[in-house]
Short mmCIF file of C-alpha atoms in Angstrom, two decimals:
data_model
loop_
_atom_site.label_atom_id
_atom_site.label_comp_id
_atom_site.label_asym_id
_atom_site.label_seq_id
_atom_site.Cartn_x
_atom_site.Cartn_y
_atom_site.Cartn_z
CA VAL A 1 -0.03 -0.14 0.08
CA GLN A 2 1.07 3.55 -1.44
CA LEU A 3 0.26 7.08 -0.33
CA GLN A 4 1.35 9.48 -3.45
CA ALA A 5 0.56 13.36 -2.38
CA SER A 6 0.89 15.99 -5.10
CA GLY A 7 -0.06 19.59 -5.56
CA GLY A 8 2.15 21.10 -3.31
CA GLY A 9 4.17 24.34 -4.48
CA LEU A 10 4.77 28.08 -3.82
CA VAL A 11 1.68 30.62 -3.49
CA GLN A 12 1.47 34.46 -2.71
CA PRO A 13 -0.46 35.10 0.59
CA GLY A 14 -4.24 35.24 0.24
CA GLY A 15 -3.51 32.24 -2.53
CA SER A 16 -5.32 28.86 -3.32
CA LEU A 17 -3.65 25.50 -3.45
CA ARG A 18 -4.92 21.97 -3.59
CA LEU A 19 -3.44 19.17 -2.51
CA SER A 20 -4.63 15.58 -3.53
CA CYS A 21 -3.15 12.08 -2.08
CA ALA A 22 -4.28 8.80 -3.74
CA ALA A 23 -4.05 5.23 -1.48
CA SER A 24 -3.17 2.54 -4.23
CA GLY A 25 -2.31 -1.40 -3.64
CA SER A 26 -4.08 -4.27 -2.00
CA ILE A 27 -6.80 -2.24 -0.36
CA PHE A 28 -9.63 -3.40 1.62
CA SER A 29 -11.05 -0.80 3.49
CA ILE A 30 -9.74 2.99 3.80
CA ASN A 31 -10.84 4.01 7.90
CA VAL A 32 -9.71 8.14 8.43
CA MET A 33 -8.04 10.07 5.84
CA GLY A 34 -6.15 13.20 6.94
CA TRP A 35 -3.46 15.68 6.31
CA TYR A 36 -0.51 17.04 8.83
CA ARG A 37 1.93 19.29 8.12
CA GLN A 38 5.59 19.85 10.15
CA ALA A 39 7.22 23.31 9.52
CA PRO A 40 10.70 23.88 10.52
CA GLY A 41 12.19 23.44 13.76
CA LYS A 42 8.30 22.15 15.02
CA GLN A 43 5.99 19.14 15.71
CA ARG A 44 4.17 17.61 12.90
CA GLU A 45 0.59 18.72 13.29
CA LEU A 46 -2.78 17.90 12.49
CA VAL A 47 -4.56 19.58 9.57
CA ALA A 48 -7.64 17.93 9.46
CA ARG A 49 -9.24 14.90 9.08
CA ILE A 50 -12.24 12.79 7.53
CA THR A 51 -13.58 9.75 8.18
CA SER A 52 -15.30 7.22 5.49
CA GLY A 53 -18.93 8.76 5.99
CA GLY A 54 -17.83 12.12 5.75
CA GLY A 55 -17.15 13.54 9.20
CA THR A 56 -14.65 16.32 9.22
CA HIS A 57 -12.39 17.69 11.73
CA TYR A 58 -10.09 20.59 11.63
CA ALA A 59 -7.62 22.44 13.30
CA ASP A 60 -8.15 25.83 15.19
CA SER A 61 -5.94 27.60 12.85
CA VAL A 62 -7.37 26.76 9.34
CA LYS A 63 -10.59 26.36 9.58
CA GLY A 64 -13.05 28.42 7.82
CA ARG A 65 -9.97 28.62 5.28
CA PHE A 66 -9.13 24.83 4.39
CA THR A 67 -11.64 21.93 3.08
CA ILE A 68 -10.87 18.41 3.40
CA SER A 69 -13.10 15.91 1.30
CA ARG A 70 -12.58 12.61 -0.15
CA ASP A 71 -13.25 10.50 -2.80
CA ASN A 72 -14.05 6.93 -1.60
CA ALA A 73 -14.07 5.12 -5.41
CA LYS A 74 -10.47 6.75 -6.09
CA ASN A 75 -9.24 6.14 -2.57
CA THR A 76 -8.34 9.32 -2.58
CA VAL A 77 -8.48 12.67 0.00
CA TYR A 78 -8.16 16.29 -1.07
CA LEU A 79 -7.37 19.66 0.98
CA GLN A 80 -8.33 22.85 -0.74
CA MET A 81 -6.27 25.41 0.98
CA ASN A 82 -7.76 29.08 0.92
CA SER A 83 -6.73 32.50 2.00
CA LEU A 84 -3.24 30.88 2.55
CA LYS A 85 -0.70 32.69 4.80
CA PRO A 86 2.87 32.76 5.80
CA GLU A 87 2.17 30.63 8.67
CA ASP A 88 0.95 27.90 6.85
CA THR A 89 4.30 27.39 4.83
CA ALA A 90 5.00 23.37 5.82
CA VAL A 91 5.50 20.13 4.18
CA TYR A 92 1.90 18.27 4.07
CA TYR A 93 1.88 14.91 4.75
CA CYS A 94 -1.14 12.61 3.88
CA ASN A 95 -2.47 9.65 6.23
CA ALA A 96 -5.16 7.14 6.00
CA ASP A 97 -6.00 4.02 8.62
CA ILE A 98 -6.35 1.18 5.91
CA LYS A 99 -7.06 -2.26 6.00
CA ARG A 100 -5.25 -4.37 3.56
CA VAL A 101 -6.72 -7.28 1.54
CA GLY A 102 -6.74 -10.65 3.69
CA ALA A 103 -5.55 -8.30 7.02
CA LEU A 104 -6.95 -8.73 10.18
CA MET A 105 -5.75 -4.99 11.59
CA TRP A 106 -5.58 -1.76 10.63
CA TYR A 107 -2.25 0.23 9.67
CA ASP A 108 -1.45 3.89 9.54
CA TYR A 109 0.32 4.98 6.62
CA TRP A 110 2.03 7.96 5.31
CA GLY A 111 2.52 9.61 1.94
CA GLN A 112 5.58 11.32 1.28
CA GLY A 113 5.32 14.73 2.08
CA THR A 114 4.65 17.80 0.14
CA GLN A 115 5.91 20.76 0.21
CA VAL A 116 3.78 24.27 0.20
CA THR A 117 5.54 27.63 0.96
CA VAL A 118 3.50 30.92 1.34
CA SER A 119 5.83 33.68 0.14
CA SER A 120 5.46 37.08 -1.61
#
């Protein structure tokens, strides 16, 4: 099982970016999917997460600006980021709780990270 993230880049303050993360491999089911970020010198923090049923949770710092969504048929999670601020600059990682085909347990998987830089 692999998670492949894409969509990062350089954007000016106030701009928008959309991140995507697709899970692939021998997947039976995916429960929670989410996005985390890690800025230089800081700990990794939760940005947003979404359940298989569409329930969402956001960090206070991104509420009203970011929207998480998922396409269960494509095993893909998205993060629409609007009104970006310099403090949103970080490496963004996708995360998913996945049960593989034939497995009994759920495992936590991480994508490779994609850089988001907000700067003028």
